[in-house]
mmCIF file of C-alpha atoms in Angstrom:
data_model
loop_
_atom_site.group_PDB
_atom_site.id
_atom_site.type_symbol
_atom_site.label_atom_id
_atom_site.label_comp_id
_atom_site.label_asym_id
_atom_site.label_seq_id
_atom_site.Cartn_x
_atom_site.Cartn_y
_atom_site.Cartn_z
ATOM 1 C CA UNK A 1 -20.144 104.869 61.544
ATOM 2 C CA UNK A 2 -18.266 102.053 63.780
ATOM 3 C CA UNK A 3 -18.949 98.972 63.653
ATOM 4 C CA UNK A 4 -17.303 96.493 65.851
ATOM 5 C CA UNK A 5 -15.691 93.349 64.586
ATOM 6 C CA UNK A 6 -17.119 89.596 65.466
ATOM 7 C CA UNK A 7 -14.932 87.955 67.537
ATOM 8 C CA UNK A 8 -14.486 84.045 68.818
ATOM 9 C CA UNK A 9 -12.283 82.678 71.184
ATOM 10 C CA UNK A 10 -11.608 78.495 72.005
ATOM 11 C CA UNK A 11 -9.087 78.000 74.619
ATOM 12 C CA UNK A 12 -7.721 74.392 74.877
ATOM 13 C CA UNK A 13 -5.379 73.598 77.965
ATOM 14 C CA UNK A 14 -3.991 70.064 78.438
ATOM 15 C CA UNK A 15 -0.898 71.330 80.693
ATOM 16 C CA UNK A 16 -0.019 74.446 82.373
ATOM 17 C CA UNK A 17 3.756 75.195 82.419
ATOM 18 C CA UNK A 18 5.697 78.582 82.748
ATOM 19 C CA UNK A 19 6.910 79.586 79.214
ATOM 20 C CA UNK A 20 10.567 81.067 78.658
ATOM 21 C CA UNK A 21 11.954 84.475 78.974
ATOM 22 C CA UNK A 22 14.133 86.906 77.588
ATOM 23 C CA UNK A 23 13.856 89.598 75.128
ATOM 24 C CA UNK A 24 15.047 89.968 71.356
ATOM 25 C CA UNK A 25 14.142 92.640 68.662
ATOM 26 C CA UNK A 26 11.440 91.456 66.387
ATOM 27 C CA UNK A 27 12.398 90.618 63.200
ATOM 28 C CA UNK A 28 15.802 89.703 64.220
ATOM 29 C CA UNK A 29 17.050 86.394 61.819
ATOM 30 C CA UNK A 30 18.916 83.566 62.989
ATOM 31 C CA UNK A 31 19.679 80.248 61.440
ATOM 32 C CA UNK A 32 16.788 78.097 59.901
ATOM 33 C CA UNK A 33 16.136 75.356 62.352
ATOM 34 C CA UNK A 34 13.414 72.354 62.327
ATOM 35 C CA UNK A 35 12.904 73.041 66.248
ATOM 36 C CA UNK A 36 10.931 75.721 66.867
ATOM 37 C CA UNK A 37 11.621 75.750 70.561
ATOM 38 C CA UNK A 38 15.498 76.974 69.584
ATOM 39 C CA UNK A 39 14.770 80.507 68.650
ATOM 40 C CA UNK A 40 14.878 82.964 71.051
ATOM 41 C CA UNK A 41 11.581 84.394 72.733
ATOM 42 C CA UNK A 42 10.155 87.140 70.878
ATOM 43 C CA UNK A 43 11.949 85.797 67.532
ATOM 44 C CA UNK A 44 9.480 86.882 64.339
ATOM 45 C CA UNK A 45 10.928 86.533 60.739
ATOM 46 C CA UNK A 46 12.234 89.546 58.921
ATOM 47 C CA UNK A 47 9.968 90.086 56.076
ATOM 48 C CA UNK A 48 10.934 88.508 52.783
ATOM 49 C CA UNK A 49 13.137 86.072 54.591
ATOM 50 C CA UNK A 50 12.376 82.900 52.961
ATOM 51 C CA UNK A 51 9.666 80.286 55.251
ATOM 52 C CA UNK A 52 12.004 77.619 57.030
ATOM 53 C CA UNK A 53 11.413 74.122 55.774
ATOM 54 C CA UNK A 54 8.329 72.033 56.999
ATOM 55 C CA UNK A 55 9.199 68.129 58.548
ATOM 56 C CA UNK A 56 6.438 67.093 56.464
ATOM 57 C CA UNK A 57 7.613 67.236 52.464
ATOM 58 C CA UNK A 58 4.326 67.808 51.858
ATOM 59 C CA UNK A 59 3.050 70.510 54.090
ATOM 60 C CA UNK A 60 4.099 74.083 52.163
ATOM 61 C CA UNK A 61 4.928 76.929 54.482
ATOM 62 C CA UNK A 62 5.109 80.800 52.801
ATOM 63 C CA UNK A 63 7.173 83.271 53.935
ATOM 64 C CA UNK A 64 5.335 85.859 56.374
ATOM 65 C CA UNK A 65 3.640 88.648 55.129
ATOM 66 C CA UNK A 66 3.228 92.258 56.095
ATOM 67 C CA UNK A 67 -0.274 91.684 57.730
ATOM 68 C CA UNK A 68 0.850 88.919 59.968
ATOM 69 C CA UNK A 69 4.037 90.508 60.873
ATOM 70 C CA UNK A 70 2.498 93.594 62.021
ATOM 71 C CA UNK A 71 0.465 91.474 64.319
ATOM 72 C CA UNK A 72 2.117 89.704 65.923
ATOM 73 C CA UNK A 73 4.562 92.303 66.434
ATOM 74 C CA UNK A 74 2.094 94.536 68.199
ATOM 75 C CA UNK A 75 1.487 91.349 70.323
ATOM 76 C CA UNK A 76 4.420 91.337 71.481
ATOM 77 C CA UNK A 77 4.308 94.667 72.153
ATOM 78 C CA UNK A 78 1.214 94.263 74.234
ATOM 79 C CA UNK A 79 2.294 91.102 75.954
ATOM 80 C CA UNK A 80 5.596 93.074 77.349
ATOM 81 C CA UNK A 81 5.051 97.039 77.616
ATOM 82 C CA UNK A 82 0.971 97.095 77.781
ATOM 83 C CA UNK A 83 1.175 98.989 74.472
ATOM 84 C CA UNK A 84 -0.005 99.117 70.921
ATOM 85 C CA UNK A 85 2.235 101.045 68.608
ATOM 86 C CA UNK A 86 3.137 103.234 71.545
ATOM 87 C CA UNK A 87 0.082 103.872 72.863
ATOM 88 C CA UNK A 88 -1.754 102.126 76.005
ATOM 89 C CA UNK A 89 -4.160 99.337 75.489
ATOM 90 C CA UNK A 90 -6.793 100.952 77.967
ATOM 91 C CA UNK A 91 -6.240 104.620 76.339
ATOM 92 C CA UNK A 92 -6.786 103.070 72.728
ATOM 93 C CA UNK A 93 -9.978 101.380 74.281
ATOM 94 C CA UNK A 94 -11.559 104.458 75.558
ATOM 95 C CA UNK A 95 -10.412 106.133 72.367
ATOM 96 C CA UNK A 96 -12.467 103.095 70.446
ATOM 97 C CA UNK A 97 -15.651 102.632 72.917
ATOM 98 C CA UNK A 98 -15.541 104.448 75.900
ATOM 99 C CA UNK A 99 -15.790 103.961 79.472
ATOM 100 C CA UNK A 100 -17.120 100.484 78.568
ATOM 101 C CA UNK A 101 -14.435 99.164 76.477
ATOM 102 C CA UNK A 102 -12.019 100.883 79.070
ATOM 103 C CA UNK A 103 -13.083 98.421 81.715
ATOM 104 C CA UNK A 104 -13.284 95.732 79.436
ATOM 105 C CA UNK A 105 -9.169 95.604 79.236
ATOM 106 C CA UNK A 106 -8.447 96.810 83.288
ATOM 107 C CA UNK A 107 -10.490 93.530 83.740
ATOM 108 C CA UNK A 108 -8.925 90.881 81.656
ATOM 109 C CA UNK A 109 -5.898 92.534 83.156
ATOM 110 C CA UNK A 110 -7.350 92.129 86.802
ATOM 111 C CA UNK A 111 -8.120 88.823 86.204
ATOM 112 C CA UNK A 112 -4.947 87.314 84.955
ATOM 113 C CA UNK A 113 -2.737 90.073 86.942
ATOM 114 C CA UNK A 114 -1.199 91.389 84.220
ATOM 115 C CA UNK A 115 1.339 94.013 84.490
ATOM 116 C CA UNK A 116 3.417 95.196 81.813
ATOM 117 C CA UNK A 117 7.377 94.492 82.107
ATOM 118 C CA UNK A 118 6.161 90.809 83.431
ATOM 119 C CA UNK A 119 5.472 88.673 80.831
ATOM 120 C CA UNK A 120 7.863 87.177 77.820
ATOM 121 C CA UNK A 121 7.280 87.843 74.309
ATOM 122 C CA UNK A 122 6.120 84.778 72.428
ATOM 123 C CA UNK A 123 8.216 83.071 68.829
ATOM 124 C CA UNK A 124 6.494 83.163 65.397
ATOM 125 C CA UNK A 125 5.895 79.222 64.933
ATOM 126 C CA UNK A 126 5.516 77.310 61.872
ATOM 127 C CA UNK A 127 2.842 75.064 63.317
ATOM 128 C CA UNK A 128 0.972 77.714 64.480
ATOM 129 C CA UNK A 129 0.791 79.426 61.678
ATOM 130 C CA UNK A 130 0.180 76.237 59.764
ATOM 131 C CA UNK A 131 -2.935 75.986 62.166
ATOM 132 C CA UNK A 132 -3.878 79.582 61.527
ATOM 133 C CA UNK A 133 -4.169 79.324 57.713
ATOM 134 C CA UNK A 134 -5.232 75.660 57.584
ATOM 135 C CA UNK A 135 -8.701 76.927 59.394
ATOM 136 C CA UNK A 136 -8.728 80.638 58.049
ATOM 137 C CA UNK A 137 -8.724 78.968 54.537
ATOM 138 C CA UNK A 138 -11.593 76.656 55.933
ATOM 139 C CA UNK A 139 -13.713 79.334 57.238
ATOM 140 C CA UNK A 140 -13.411 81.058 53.798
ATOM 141 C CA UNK A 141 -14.457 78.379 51.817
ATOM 142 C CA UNK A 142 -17.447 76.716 54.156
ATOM 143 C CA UNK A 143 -18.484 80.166 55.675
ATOM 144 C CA UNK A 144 -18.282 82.498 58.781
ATOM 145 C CA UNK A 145 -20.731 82.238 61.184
ATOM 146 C CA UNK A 146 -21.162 83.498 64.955
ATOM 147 C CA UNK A 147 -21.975 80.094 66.395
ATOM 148 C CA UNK A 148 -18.629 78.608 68.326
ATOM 149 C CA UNK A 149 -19.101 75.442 67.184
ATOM 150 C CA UNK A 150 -18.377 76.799 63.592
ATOM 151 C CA UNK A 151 -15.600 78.975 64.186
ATOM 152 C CA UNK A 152 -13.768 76.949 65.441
ATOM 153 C CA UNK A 153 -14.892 73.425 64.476
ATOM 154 C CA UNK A 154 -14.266 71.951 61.567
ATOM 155 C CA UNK A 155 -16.926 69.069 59.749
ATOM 156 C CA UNK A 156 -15.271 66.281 58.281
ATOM 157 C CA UNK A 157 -15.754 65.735 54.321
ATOM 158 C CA UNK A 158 -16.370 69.532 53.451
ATOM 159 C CA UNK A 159 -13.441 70.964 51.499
ATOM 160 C CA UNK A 160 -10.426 72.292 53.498
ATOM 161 C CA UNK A 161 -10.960 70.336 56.338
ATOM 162 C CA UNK A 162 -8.099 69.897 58.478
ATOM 163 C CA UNK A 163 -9.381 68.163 61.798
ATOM 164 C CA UNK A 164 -12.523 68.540 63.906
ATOM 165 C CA UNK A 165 -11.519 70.366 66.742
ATOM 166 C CA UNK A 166 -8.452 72.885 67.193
ATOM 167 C CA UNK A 167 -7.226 70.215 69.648
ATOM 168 C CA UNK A 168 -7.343 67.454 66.802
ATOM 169 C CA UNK A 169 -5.863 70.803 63.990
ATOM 170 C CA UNK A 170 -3.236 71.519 66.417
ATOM 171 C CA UNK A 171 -1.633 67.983 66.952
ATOM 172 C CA UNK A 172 -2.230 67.203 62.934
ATOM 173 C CA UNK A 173 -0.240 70.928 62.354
ATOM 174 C CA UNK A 174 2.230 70.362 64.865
ATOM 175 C CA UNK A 175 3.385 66.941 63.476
ATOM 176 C CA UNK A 176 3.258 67.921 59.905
ATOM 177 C CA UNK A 177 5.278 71.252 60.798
ATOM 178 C CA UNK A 178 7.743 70.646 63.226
ATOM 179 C CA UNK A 179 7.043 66.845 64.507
ATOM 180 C CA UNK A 180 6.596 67.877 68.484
ATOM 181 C CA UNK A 181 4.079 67.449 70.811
ATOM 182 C CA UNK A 182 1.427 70.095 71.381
ATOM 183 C CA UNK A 183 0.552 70.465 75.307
ATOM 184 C CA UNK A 184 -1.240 73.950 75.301
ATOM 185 C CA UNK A 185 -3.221 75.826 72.232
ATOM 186 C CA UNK A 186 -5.647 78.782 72.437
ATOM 187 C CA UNK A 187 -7.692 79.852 68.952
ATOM 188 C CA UNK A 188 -8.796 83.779 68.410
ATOM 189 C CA UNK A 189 -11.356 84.349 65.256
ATOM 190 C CA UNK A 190 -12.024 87.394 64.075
ATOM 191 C CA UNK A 191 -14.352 89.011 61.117
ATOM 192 C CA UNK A 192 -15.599 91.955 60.447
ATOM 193 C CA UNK A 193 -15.822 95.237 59.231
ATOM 194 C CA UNK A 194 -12.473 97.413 59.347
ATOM 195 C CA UNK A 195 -13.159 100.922 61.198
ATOM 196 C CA UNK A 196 -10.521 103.073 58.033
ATOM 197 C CA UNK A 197 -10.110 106.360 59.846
ATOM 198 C CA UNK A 198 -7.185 106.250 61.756
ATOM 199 C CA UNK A 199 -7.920 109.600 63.497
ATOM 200 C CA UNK A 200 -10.210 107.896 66.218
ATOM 201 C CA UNK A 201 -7.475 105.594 67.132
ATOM 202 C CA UNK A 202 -5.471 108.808 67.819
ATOM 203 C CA UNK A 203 -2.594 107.445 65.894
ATOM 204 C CA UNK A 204 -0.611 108.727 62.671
ATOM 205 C CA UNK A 205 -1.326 107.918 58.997
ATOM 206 C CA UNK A 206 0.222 104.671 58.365
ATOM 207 C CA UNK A 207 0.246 101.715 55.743
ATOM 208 C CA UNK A 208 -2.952 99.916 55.332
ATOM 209 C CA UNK A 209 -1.160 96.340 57.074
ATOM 210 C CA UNK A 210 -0.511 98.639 60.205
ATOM 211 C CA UNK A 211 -3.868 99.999 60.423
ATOM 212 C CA UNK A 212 -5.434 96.625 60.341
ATOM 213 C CA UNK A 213 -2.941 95.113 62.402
ATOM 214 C CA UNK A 214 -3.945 97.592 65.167
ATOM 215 C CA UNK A 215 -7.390 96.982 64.731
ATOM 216 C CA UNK A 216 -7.286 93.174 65.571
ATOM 217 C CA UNK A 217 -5.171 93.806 68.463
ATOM 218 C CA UNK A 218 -6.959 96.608 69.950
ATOM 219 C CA UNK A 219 -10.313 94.705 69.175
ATOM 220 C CA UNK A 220 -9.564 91.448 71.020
ATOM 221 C CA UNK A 221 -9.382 93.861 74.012
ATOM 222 C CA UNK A 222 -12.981 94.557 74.028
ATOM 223 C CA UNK A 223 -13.272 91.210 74.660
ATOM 224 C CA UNK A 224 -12.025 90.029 78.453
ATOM 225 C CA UNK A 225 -11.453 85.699 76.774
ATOM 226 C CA UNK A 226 -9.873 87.073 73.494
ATOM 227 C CA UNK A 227 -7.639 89.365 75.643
ATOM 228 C CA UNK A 228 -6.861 86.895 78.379
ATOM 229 C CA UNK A 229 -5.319 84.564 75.330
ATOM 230 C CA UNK A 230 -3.105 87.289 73.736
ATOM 231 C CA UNK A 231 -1.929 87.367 77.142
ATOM 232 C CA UNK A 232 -1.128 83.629 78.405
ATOM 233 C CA UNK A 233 1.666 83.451 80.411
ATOM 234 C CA UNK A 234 1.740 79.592 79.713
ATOM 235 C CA UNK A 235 2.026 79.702 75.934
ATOM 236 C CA UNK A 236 5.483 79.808 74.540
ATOM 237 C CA UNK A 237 4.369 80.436 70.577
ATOM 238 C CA UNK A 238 2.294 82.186 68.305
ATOM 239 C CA UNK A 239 0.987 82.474 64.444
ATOM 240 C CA UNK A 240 -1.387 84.575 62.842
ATOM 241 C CA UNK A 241 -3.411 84.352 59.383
ATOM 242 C CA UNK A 242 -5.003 87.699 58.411
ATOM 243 C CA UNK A 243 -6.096 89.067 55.065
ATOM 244 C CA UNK A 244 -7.765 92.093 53.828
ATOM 245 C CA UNK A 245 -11.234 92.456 51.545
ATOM 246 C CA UNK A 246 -14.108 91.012 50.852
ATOM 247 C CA UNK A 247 -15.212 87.615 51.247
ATOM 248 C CA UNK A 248 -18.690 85.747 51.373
ATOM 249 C CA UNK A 249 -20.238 83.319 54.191
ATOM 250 C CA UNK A 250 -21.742 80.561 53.262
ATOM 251 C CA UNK A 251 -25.258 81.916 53.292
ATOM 252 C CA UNK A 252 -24.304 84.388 50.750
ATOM 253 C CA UNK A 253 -24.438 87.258 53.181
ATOM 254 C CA UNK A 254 -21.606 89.956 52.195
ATOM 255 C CA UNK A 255 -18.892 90.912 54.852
ATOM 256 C CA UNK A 256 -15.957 93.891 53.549
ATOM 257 C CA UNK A 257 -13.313 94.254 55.476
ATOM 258 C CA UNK A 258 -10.139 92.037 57.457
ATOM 259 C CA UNK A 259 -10.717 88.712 58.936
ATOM 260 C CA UNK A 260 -8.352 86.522 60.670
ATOM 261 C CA UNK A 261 -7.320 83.586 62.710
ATOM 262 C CA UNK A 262 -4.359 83.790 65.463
ATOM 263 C CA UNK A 263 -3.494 80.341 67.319
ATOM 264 C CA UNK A 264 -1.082 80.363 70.554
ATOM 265 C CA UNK A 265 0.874 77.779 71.223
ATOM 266 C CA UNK A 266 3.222 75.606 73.760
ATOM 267 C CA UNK A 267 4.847 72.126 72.373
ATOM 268 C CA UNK A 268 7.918 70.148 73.248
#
């Protein structure tokens, strides 16, 4: 049995502005810097390589982990050659659900005129990230719910709070993280259950962060808002907070499975 992850999407856009270009091989390292802007497009940490260092003392960044790395990375993949772990976005979506789901992705790419070999590859960011876990952590402690308004709003004085909207979460992570200016953010949530056999997606075996990691990218394509995000062409950034396992709403209702936050970003 399938069952198809919950998915929210906030989109916040205070100025539209062509991000940069160029290429680089995920992964690739280059020297620790407190301006996130400086690393090349398409620039994700190697794994292990220790978190850079946060403006704000106080504000502790970890290191990336496998999950988040393997998302973003297929992101990128996505964003430039249309692809997921070498396979096409629409074929994985009629592989997943259908003729439906098929039309679901041609759309989003209709409507933003997407065409693969166009668009840059987006930078892991600190802030973003920051963003990413400071509401993933929220929504695991006060509760996941399908409304909007909880998913990605925040209520002052319950524990975790970081700010009340993602516009008010993105300027407080921005200036704690890197001290610039956030002009563009856009906010994917996903929970749900995770779909385990691989054979459906038509791809080979792999390690349990890869499997997931293909399953939040492949399932924000079923939805046209969530797909149109991954996509931008005006955000420069990106960060990502997943985990794997169970974890409890608020109402005590039981959920199994991955859930995650991803937060795309522009600043200067």
């Amino acid at each position: 049995m399938k069952y198809l992850p919950m998915l929210s999407l906030l989109t916040l856009a205070t100025l539209i502005s062509c991000g940069t270009t160029g290429t680089t091989t995920p992964g690739a390292e280059t020297p620790p810097t407190n301006n996130q802007n400086l690393h090349p497009a398409g620039w994700i940490p190697s794994l292990g390589a220790p978190a850079e260092a946060s403006k704000d003392a106080e504000t502790v960044l970890e290191p990336i982990n496998e999950y988040d790395w393997y998302v973003l990375t297929y992101i990128n993949e996505l964003r430039t050659n249309g692809s997921i772990d070498g396979h096409k976005l629409e074929d994985v979506m009629y592989l997943t659900g259908g003729t439906q789901a098929k039309e679901t992705i041609n759309y989003c790419y209709k409507e933003i005129n997407f065409k693969p070999g166009t668009l840059h590859p987006l930078s892991y960011s600190r802030a973003a990230t920051f963003i990413a876990k400071s509401h993933h952590e929220y929504l695991q402690v006060n509760g996941l719910e399908r409304d909007l308004d909880v998913m990605h709003g925040e209520q002052p004085g319950k524990p975790k709070y970081t700010g009340t909207t993602i516009t008010e979460r993105a300027n407080n992570g921005t200036a704690q993280t890197t001290g610039q200016k956030m002009v563009r953010v856009l906010e994917n949530v996903q929970f749900g259950v995770l779909e385990d056999n691989v054979a459906f997606f038509d791809f080979k075996p792999a390690p349990m962060a890869k499997i997931i990691a293909r399953q939040i990218v492949a399932s924000y394509g079923r939805s046209p808002g969530h797909c149109m995000s991954m996509l931008d062409a005006n955000v420069t950034h990106f960060g990502s907070s997943t985990i794997n396992g169970p974890y409890y709403n608020a109402n005590g209702r039981y959920f199994a499975g991955q859930s995650g936050v991803q937060v795309f970003l522009k600043t200067k």
